């Protein structure tokens, strides 16, 4: 391990693959016990396999790491800048240290102890393999486009956010014969990509029995009736919509629903600054080091208020600056999407004010 401090004062631990302590492969991420602070209870070190960048979620440690072999170009550049500033020369980064810890390639990596049941893994794999087709289907389905339009979401905003649609007839494509049964419950759903430290997932909203012109609240109560498809379904793992561990901005707006997030994006908020929790339990250890502040903009109903106070408490404990901005309690709706649909841009002014103020404090 070599510690590098960048010109901006950012401390980065460049580590070697062989130093990873009992690593587990979790989709896009590897989790390992953190050898930097010496944890032995939790795999608090989470590293993106593709970029090599990772983070220790232990609040006291908070280390930023880069696995040299997984991103040799950047590792080399960082090490080079370090030598230039006269640091003692460490061994070349590709030289594995003497201490033998379990290597990344060991068999334990192949099987997570709490892996989801097979059907859930198959379901997720099937959805992942269709991501391009479902996004194309969103463009081509008149019905899905009409639905988005009536929720006030421009097609481009949805597409940029990775949203797709699974039209029922897609299931009858010959190449999907094998996956048909496992995908059936996703038919006629708007599909949103989710992310968590465990990897990718999806959440889908049913359009069953929706007709153009039907109010969202009317559709919702229709779906809540017996023997209707569930309004929302998720894969395992699920995650948050808009959560990109490496790109989240320093000041986050947390909303409840996927359509709330799309409404804020439609209003012009930056995609890296708005995360929809979509009912996935929030975990303080998920927040990467660059996140300094959060605006809790959950729904104005009882559930939203309860979640807000729980979350505010949790986030303050991890040292984040927290502001609350629930939707106003007036006649224009309890969530941001409903308000956006009904009164347009002025619906998000309260968030805009808090956001501008908070970004000024933390930047
Ligand atoms: Zn650590």
Tab-separated table of C-alpha atoms and ligand atoms in Angstrom:
chain	number	residue	atom	x	y	z
A	1	UNK	CA	0.000	0.000	0.000
A	2	UNK	CA	1.226	3.478	-0.893
A	3	UNK	CA	-0.394	6.666	0.351
A	4	UNK	CA	-0.638	9.505	-2.114
A	5	UNK	CA	-1.892	12.991	-1.288
A	6	UNK	CA	-3.085	14.847	-4.362
A	7	UNK	CA	-2.503	18.543	-4.968
A	8	UNK	CA	-6.095	19.121	-3.879
A	9	UNK	CA	-5.239	17.522	-0.548
A	10	UNK	CA	-7.132	14.316	-1.258
A	11	UNK	CA	-5.594	11.265	0.373
A	12	UNK	CA	-5.598	8.114	-1.741
A	13	UNK	CA	-4.369	4.685	-0.683
A	14	UNK	CA	-3.021	2.823	-3.656
A	15	UNK	CA	-3.383	-0.852	-2.837
A	16	UNK	CA	-2.546	-4.106	-4.536
A	17	UNK	CA	-4.992	-6.818	-5.417
A	18	UNK	CA	-3.174	-9.266	-3.176
A	19	UNK	CA	-3.687	-6.998	-0.163
A	20	UNK	CA	-7.488	-7.320	-0.355
A	21	UNK	CA	-8.569	-9.153	2.742
A	22	UNK	CA	-11.034	-12.018	2.125
A	23	UNK	CA	-12.719	-10.234	-0.783
A	24	UNK	CA	-16.219	-11.052	-2.001
A	25	UNK	CA	-17.427	-10.518	-5.512
A	26	UNK	CA	-20.733	-8.611	-5.492
A	27	UNK	CA	-21.614	-7.794	-9.056
A	28	UNK	CA	-19.744	-4.720	-10.122
A	29	UNK	CA	-18.192	-4.288	-6.709
A	30	UNK	CA	-15.816	-6.241	-4.558
A	31	UNK	CA	-16.256	-6.014	-0.806
A	32	UNK	CA	-13.328	-6.746	1.479
A	33	UNK	CA	-12.338	-6.346	5.103
A	34	UNK	CA	-10.516	-3.049	5.345
A	35	UNK	CA	-6.829	-3.643	6.025
A	36	UNK	CA	-6.293	0.105	6.297
A	37	UNK	CA	-8.148	0.495	9.572
A	38	UNK	CA	-7.917	-3.214	10.350
A	39	UNK	CA	-11.620	-4.039	10.545
A	40	UNK	CA	-12.557	-7.631	11.185
A	41	UNK	CA	-16.329	-7.455	11.551
A	42	UNK	CA	-17.597	-6.033	8.301
A	43	UNK	CA	-16.418	-5.887	4.728
A	44	UNK	CA	-16.450	-2.108	4.819
A	45	UNK	CA	-14.179	-1.682	1.813
A	46	UNK	CA	-16.164	-1.457	-1.434
A	47	UNK	CA	-14.296	-1.282	-4.729
A	48	UNK	CA	-15.626	-0.868	-8.225
A	49	UNK	CA	-13.993	-3.597	-10.274
A	50	UNK	CA	-14.164	-1.670	-13.494
A	51	UNK	CA	-12.577	1.563	-12.299
A	52	UNK	CA	-10.465	0.215	-9.437
A	53	UNK	CA	-11.711	3.048	-7.207
A	54	UNK	CA	-13.125	2.216	-3.834
A	55	UNK	CA	-14.047	3.525	-0.457
A	56	UNK	CA	-14.092	2.356	3.126
A	57	UNK	CA	-17.510	2.914	4.625
A	58	UNK	CA	-16.251	2.871	8.179
A	59	UNK	CA	-16.817	6.485	9.262
A	60	UNK	CA	-13.623	6.635	11.303
A	61	UNK	CA	-11.522	5.300	8.419
A	62	UNK	CA	-13.228	6.805	5.372
A	63	UNK	CA	-10.302	5.775	3.164
A	64	UNK	CA	-10.341	6.282	-0.589
A	65	UNK	CA	-8.515	3.455	-2.333
A	66	UNK	CA	-7.380	2.598	-5.815
A	67	UNK	CA	-6.493	-0.989	-6.725
A	68	UNK	CA	-3.362	-0.547	-8.816
A	69	UNK	CA	-3.829	-3.558	-11.081
A	70	UNK	CA	-7.413	-2.632	-11.918
A	71	UNK	CA	-6.569	0.882	-13.050
A	72	UNK	CA	-2.854	0.835	-13.839
A	73	UNK	CA	-2.850	4.084	-15.814
A	74	UNK	CA	-4.219	6.218	-12.994
A	75	UNK	CA	-2.226	4.359	-10.339
A	76	UNK	CA	0.943	5.016	-12.270
A	77	UNK	CA	0.118	8.689	-12.707
A	78	UNK	CA	-0.586	9.127	-8.992
A	79	UNK	CA	2.585	7.321	-8.007
A	80	UNK	CA	4.588	9.320	-10.486
A	81	UNK	CA	3.329	12.650	-9.118
A	82	UNK	CA	4.269	11.416	-5.669
A	83	UNK	CA	7.861	10.659	-6.616
A	84	UNK	CA	8.178	14.052	-8.241
A	85	UNK	CA	7.423	15.678	-4.936
A	86	UNK	CA	10.305	13.866	-3.306
A	87	UNK	CA	8.579	11.087	-1.434
A	88	UNK	CA	10.664	8.029	-0.612
A	89	UNK	CA	10.453	5.591	-3.494
A	90	UNK	CA	8.157	2.676	-2.687
A	91	UNK	CA	8.474	-0.656	-4.458
A	92	UNK	CA	6.911	-0.634	-7.932
A	93	UNK	CA	3.167	-0.967	-7.578
A	94	UNK	CA	2.949	-4.250	-9.412
A	95	UNK	CA	5.198	-5.944	-6.911
A	96	UNK	CA	3.057	-7.921	-4.509
A	97	UNK	CA	4.012	-7.527	-0.863
A	98	UNK	CA	5.382	-10.470	1.068
A	99	UNK	CA	2.399	-10.792	3.390
A	100	UNK	CA	0.069	-13.384	1.877
A	101	UNK	CA	-3.576	-12.539	2.253
A	102	UNK	CA	-6.345	-14.361	0.414
A	103	UNK	CA	-6.045	-13.349	-3.243
A	104	UNK	CA	-8.963	-11.957	-5.202
A	105	UNK	CA	-9.213	-15.002	-7.410
A	106	UNK	CA	-9.917	-17.419	-4.614
A	107	UNK	CA	-13.098	-19.524	-4.888
A	108	UNK	CA	-14.961	-17.686	-2.106
A	109	UNK	CA	-15.351	-14.827	-4.564
A	110	UNK	CA	-17.538	-16.880	-6.824
A	111	UNK	CA	-20.292	-17.440	-4.307
A	112	UNK	CA	-21.705	-14.800	-2.036
A	113	UNK	CA	-22.894	-16.506	1.184
A	114	UNK	CA	-26.247	-14.731	1.060
A	115	UNK	CA	-26.726	-14.918	-2.706
A	116	UNK	CA	-30.349	-14.382	-3.801
A	117	UNK	CA	-32.314	-17.496	-4.849
A	118	UNK	CA	-31.727	-18.745	-8.379
A	119	UNK	CA	-34.962	-17.375	-9.849
A	120	UNK	CA	-34.055	-13.882	-8.648
A	121	UNK	CA	-30.594	-14.139	-10.142
A	122	UNK	CA	-32.118	-15.368	-13.410
A	123	UNK	CA	-34.646	-12.550	-13.362
A	124	UNK	CA	-31.979	-9.908	-12.888
A	125	UNK	CA	-29.763	-11.445	-15.568
A	126	UNK	CA	-32.709	-11.499	-18.004
A	127	UNK	CA	-33.516	-7.833	-17.358
A	128	UNK	CA	-29.869	-6.816	-17.693
A	129	UNK	CA	-29.629	-8.611	-21.027
A	130	UNK	CA	-32.694	-6.679	-22.244
A	131	UNK	CA	-31.653	-3.218	-21.116
A	132	UNK	CA	-31.009	-1.961	-24.625
A	133	UNK	CA	-34.271	-3.387	-25.989
A	134	UNK	CA	-36.391	-2.004	-23.145
A	135	UNK	CA	-34.945	1.473	-23.659
A	136	UNK	CA	-35.679	1.227	-27.378
A	137	UNK	CA	-39.204	0.034	-26.547
A	138	UNK	CA	-39.778	3.160	-24.481
A	139	UNK	CA	-39.085	5.219	-27.582
A	140	UNK	CA	-41.327	3.102	-29.796
A	141	UNK	CA	-44.261	2.431	-27.498
A	142	UNK	CA	-46.967	5.023	-27.945
A	143	UNK	CA	-48.588	3.900	-24.719
A	144	UNK	CA	-45.431	4.231	-22.613
A	145	UNK	CA	-44.676	7.631	-24.145
A	146	UNK	CA	-48.211	8.794	-23.411
A	147	UNK	CA	-47.840	7.660	-19.819
A	148	UNK	CA	-44.588	9.573	-19.356
A	149	UNK	CA	-46.087	12.613	-21.013
A	150	UNK	CA	-49.039	12.597	-18.650
A	151	UNK	CA	-46.675	12.359	-15.696
A	152	UNK	CA	-44.890	15.435	-17.028
A	153	UNK	CA	-41.664	13.645	-17.928
A	154	UNK	CA	-39.986	14.419	-21.281
A	155	UNK	CA	-38.881	11.272	-23.118
A	156	UNK	CA	-35.246	12.470	-23.304
A	157	UNK	CA	-35.081	12.925	-19.526
A	158	UNK	CA	-36.316	9.368	-19.013
A	159	UNK	CA	-33.953	7.921	-21.613
A	160	UNK	CA	-30.943	9.740	-20.213
A	161	UNK	CA	-31.794	8.325	-16.784
A	162	UNK	CA	-31.735	4.794	-18.270
A	163	UNK	CA	-35.497	4.209	-18.058
A	164	UNK	CA	-37.055	1.508	-20.275
A	165	UNK	CA	-40.349	-0.233	-20.969
A	166	UNK	CA	-41.184	-3.886	-21.410
A	167	UNK	CA	-44.142	-4.172	-23.791
A	168	UNK	CA	-46.114	-7.434	-23.364
A	169	UNK	CA	-45.414	-8.558	-26.931
A	170	UNK	CA	-41.655	-8.362	-26.389
A	171	UNK	CA	-41.998	-11.569	-24.346
A	172	UNK	CA	-43.014	-13.410	-27.501
A	173	UNK	CA	-39.807	-12.715	-29.365
A	174	UNK	CA	-38.397	-16.177	-30.210
A	175	UNK	CA	-35.073	-15.426	-28.527
A	176	UNK	CA	-36.872	-14.784	-25.236
A	177	UNK	CA	-38.594	-18.185	-25.147
A	178	UNK	CA	-36.395	-19.398	-22.287
A	179	UNK	CA	-36.795	-16.218	-20.267
A	180	UNK	CA	-40.507	-15.703	-20.872
A	181	UNK	CA	-41.802	-17.078	-17.589
A	182	UNK	CA	-39.249	-15.293	-15.453
A	183	UNK	CA	-39.936	-11.978	-17.209
A	184	UNK	CA	-43.722	-12.252	-17.262
A	185	UNK	CA	-44.268	-10.149	-14.127
A	186	UNK	CA	-42.223	-7.333	-15.738
A	187	UNK	CA	-44.448	-7.056	-18.799
A	188	UNK	CA	-46.205	-3.725	-19.306
A	189	UNK	CA	-43.965	-1.997	-16.825
A	190	UNK	CA	-41.860	1.144	-16.961
A	191	UNK	CA	-38.460	-0.098	-15.800
A	192	UNK	CA	-35.947	1.962	-13.830
A	193	UNK	CA	-32.315	0.940	-13.266
A	194	UNK	CA	-31.205	0.771	-9.636
A	195	UNK	CA	-27.760	0.621	-8.071
A	196	UNK	CA	-26.378	-0.308	-4.672
A	197	UNK	CA	-22.948	-1.343	-3.430
A	198	UNK	CA	-24.111	-4.898	-4.282
A	199	UNK	CA	-24.497	-4.037	-7.965
A	200	UNK	CA	-27.315	-3.343	-10.379
A	201	UNK	CA	-31.027	-3.954	-9.999
A	202	UNK	CA	-34.382	-2.774	-11.339
A	203	UNK	CA	-37.744	-1.488	-10.198
A	204	UNK	CA	-40.797	-1.598	-12.448
A	205	UNK	CA	-44.070	0.322	-12.398
A	206	UNK	CA	-47.116	-1.400	-13.857
A	207	UNK	CA	-49.200	0.318	-16.552
A	208	UNK	CA	-51.872	-2.400	-16.250
A	209	UNK	CA	-55.316	-0.959	-17.079
A	210	UNK	CA	-53.919	2.524	-17.470
A	211	UNK	CA	-55.624	4.578	-20.170
A	212	UNK	CA	-54.513	7.920	-21.580
A	213	UNK	CA	-56.232	10.641	-19.612
A	214	UNK	CA	-56.466	8.549	-16.448
A	215	UNK	CA	-55.288	10.429	-13.376
A	216	UNK	CA	-52.329	8.873	-11.538
A	217	UNK	CA	-54.252	8.685	-8.278
A	218	UNK	CA	-57.127	6.894	-10.022
A	219	UNK	CA	-54.708	4.422	-11.602
A	220	UNK	CA	-53.008	3.866	-8.292
A	221	UNK	CA	-56.247	2.936	-6.515
A	222	UNK	CA	-57.171	0.685	-9.427
A	223	UNK	CA	-53.902	-1.221	-9.059
A	224	UNK	CA	-54.316	-1.407	-5.312
A	225	UNK	CA	-57.428	-3.542	-5.809
A	226	UNK	CA	-57.243	-7.298	-5.361
A	227	UNK	CA	-55.948	-9.523	-8.159
A	228	UNK	CA	-54.222	-6.667	-9.931
A	229	UNK	CA	-50.489	-6.734	-10.580
A	230	UNK	CA	-48.475	-5.063	-7.877
A	231	UNK	CA	-47.944	-1.401	-8.616
A	232	UNK	CA	-44.171	-1.676	-8.164
A	233	UNK	CA	-41.870	-4.701	-8.186
A	234	UNK	CA	-38.113	-4.894	-7.607
A	235	UNK	CA	-35.255	-7.257	-8.278
A	236	UNK	CA	-32.931	-8.616	-5.614
A	237	UNK	CA	-30.618	-6.824	-5.082
A	238	UNK	CA	-32.629	-3.644	-5.545
A	239	UNK	CA	-30.964	-0.316	-4.764
A	240	UNK	CA	-31.535	3.357	-5.412
A	241	UNK	CA	-32.432	5.083	-8.655
A	242	UNK	CA	-29.739	7.617	-9.503
A	243	UNK	CA	-27.112	6.232	-7.170
A	244	UNK	CA	-23.734	6.150	-8.835
A	245	UNK	CA	-21.195	5.630	-6.114
A	246	UNK	CA	-18.369	7.268	-8.028
A	247	UNK	CA	-20.239	10.221	-9.462
A	248	UNK	CA	-22.605	11.398	-6.735
A	249	UNK	CA	-22.276	15.109	-6.129
A	250	UNK	CA	-21.371	16.605	-2.759
A	251	UNK	CA	-24.901	17.803	-2.138
A	252	UNK	CA	-27.690	15.276	-2.622
A	253	UNK	CA	-31.439	15.640	-2.867
A	254	UNK	CA	-33.142	12.465	-1.635
A	255	UNK	CA	-36.678	11.816	-2.866
A	256	UNK	CA	-38.954	8.809	-2.426
A	257	UNK	CA	-40.161	7.816	-5.854
A	258	UNK	CA	-38.624	7.188	-9.255
A	259	UNK	CA	-41.029	9.681	-10.856
A	260	UNK	CA	-40.134	12.291	-8.237
A	261	UNK	CA	-36.516	12.009	-9.332
A	262	UNK	CA	-37.477	12.306	-13.011
A	263	UNK	CA	-39.558	15.399	-12.182
A	264	UNK	CA	-36.547	17.096	-10.565
A	265	UNK	CA	-34.357	16.164	-13.524
A	266	UNK	CA	-37.013	17.563	-15.863
A	267	UNK	CA	-36.880	20.752	-13.794
A	268	UNK	CA	-33.131	20.989	-14.430
A	269	UNK	CA	-31.512	19.551	-11.293
A	270	UNK	CA	-28.243	17.693	-12.046
A	271	UNK	CA	-28.614	13.897	-12.369
A	272	UNK	CA	-25.638	13.302	-10.020
A	273	UNK	CA	-27.435	15.296	-7.324
A	274	UNK	CA	-30.823	13.577	-7.132
A	275	UNK	CA	-31.352	10.091	-5.734
A	276	UNK	CA	-34.677	8.234	-5.406
A	277	UNK	CA	-34.750	5.809	-2.496
A	278	UNK	CA	-37.618	3.754	-4.044
A	279	UNK	CA	-38.368	2.065	-0.729
A	280	UNK	CA	-34.910	0.518	-0.403
A	281	UNK	CA	-33.749	0.752	3.202
A	282	UNK	CA	-31.190	3.512	3.496
A	283	UNK	CA	-27.810	2.615	4.823
A	284	UNK	CA	-25.554	5.297	6.142
A	285	UNK	CA	-22.528	3.347	4.984
A	286	UNK	CA	-23.651	3.733	1.379
A	287	UNK	CA	-22.739	7.393	1.217
A	288	UNK	CA	-19.357	7.871	-0.402
A	289	UNK	CA	-16.864	10.317	1.049
A	290	UNK	CA	-17.604	13.147	-1.390
A	291	UNK	CA	-21.188	13.486	-0.137
A	292	UNK	CA	-21.224	16.285	2.424
A	293	UNK	CA	-24.848	17.332	2.561
A	294	UNK	CA	-28.304	15.953	1.910
A	295	UNK	CA	-31.719	17.479	1.408
A	296	UNK	CA	-34.488	15.147	2.512
A	297	UNK	CA	-37.392	15.798	0.189
A	298	UNK	CA	-39.560	12.771	0.934
A	299	UNK	CA	-43.351	12.744	0.605
A	300	UNK	CA	-45.570	14.884	2.815
A	301	UNK	CA	-47.639	11.909	4.039
A	302	UNK	CA	-47.262	10.031	7.333
A	303	UNK	CA	-44.854	7.433	5.936
A	304	UNK	CA	-42.694	10.136	4.398
A	305	UNK	CA	-42.540	12.146	7.628
A	306	UNK	CA	-41.554	9.110	9.642
A	307	UNK	CA	-38.863	8.099	7.146
A	308	UNK	CA	-37.590	11.685	7.107
A	309	UNK	CA	-36.979	11.878	10.827
A	310	UNK	CA	-35.355	8.439	10.906
A	311	UNK	CA	-33.106	9.255	7.975
A	312	UNK	CA	-32.223	12.743	9.223
A	313	UNK	CA	-31.009	11.241	12.468
A	314	UNK	CA	-28.990	8.564	10.708
A	315	UNK	CA	-27.341	10.995	8.287
A	316	UNK	CA	-26.460	13.522	10.981
A	317	UNK	CA	-24.691	10.748	12.860
A	318	UNK	CA	-22.491	10.092	9.849
A	319	UNK	CA	-21.525	13.765	9.815
A	320	UNK	CA	-23.606	14.948	6.869
A	321	UNK	CA	-25.188	18.372	6.848
A	322	UNK	CA	-28.930	17.674	6.599
A	323	UNK	CA	-31.805	19.941	5.539
A	324	UNK	CA	-35.451	19.023	5.294
A	325	UNK	CA	-37.608	20.053	2.392
A	326	UNK	CA	-40.877	18.100	2.295
A	327	UNK	CA	-43.463	19.156	-0.302
A	328	UNK	CA	-45.693	21.940	1.021
A	329	UNK	CA	-48.916	20.777	2.597
A	330	UNK	CA	-51.399	22.375	0.267
A	331	UNK	CA	-53.835	21.193	-2.363
A	332	UNK	CA	-51.238	20.534	-5.060
A	333	UNK	CA	-50.226	17.042	-4.093
A	334	UNK	CA	-48.150	15.088	-1.631
A	335	UNK	CA	-45.210	14.183	-3.847
A	336	UNK	CA	-42.953	16.057	-6.276
A	337	UNK	CA	-44.236	14.351	-9.387
A	338	UNK	CA	-47.852	15.178	-8.656
A	339	UNK	CA	-46.963	18.783	-7.919
A	340	UNK	CA	-44.779	18.994	-11.021
A	341	UNK	CA	-47.671	17.713	-13.142
A	342	UNK	CA	-50.116	20.152	-11.676
A	343	UNK	CA	-48.225	23.404	-11.173
A	344	UNK	CA	-45.005	22.966	-13.178
A	345	UNK	CA	-41.653	24.597	-12.341
A	346	UNK	CA	-42.907	26.571	-9.362
A	347	UNK	CA	-43.485	23.242	-7.593
A	348	UNK	CA	-39.723	22.781	-7.151
A	349	UNK	CA	-38.830	26.312	-6.051
A	350	UNK	CA	-38.611	25.307	-2.374
A	351	UNK	CA	-36.046	22.597	-3.202
A	352	UNK	CA	-34.160	24.973	-5.433
A	353	UNK	CA	-33.798	27.479	-2.601
A	354	UNK	CA	-32.548	24.945	-0.069
A	355	UNK	CA	-30.274	23.334	-2.673
A	356	UNK	CA	-28.615	26.599	-3.649
A	357	UNK	CA	-28.080	27.539	-0.024
A	358	UNK	CA	-26.671	24.138	0.935
A	359	UNK	CA	-24.363	23.833	-2.074
A	360	UNK	CA	-22.969	27.230	-1.098
A	361	UNK	CA	-22.229	26.007	2.433
A	362	UNK	CA	-20.547	22.714	1.524
A	363	UNK	CA	-18.634	23.705	-1.595
B	1	LIG	ZN1	-11.241	1.255	6.536
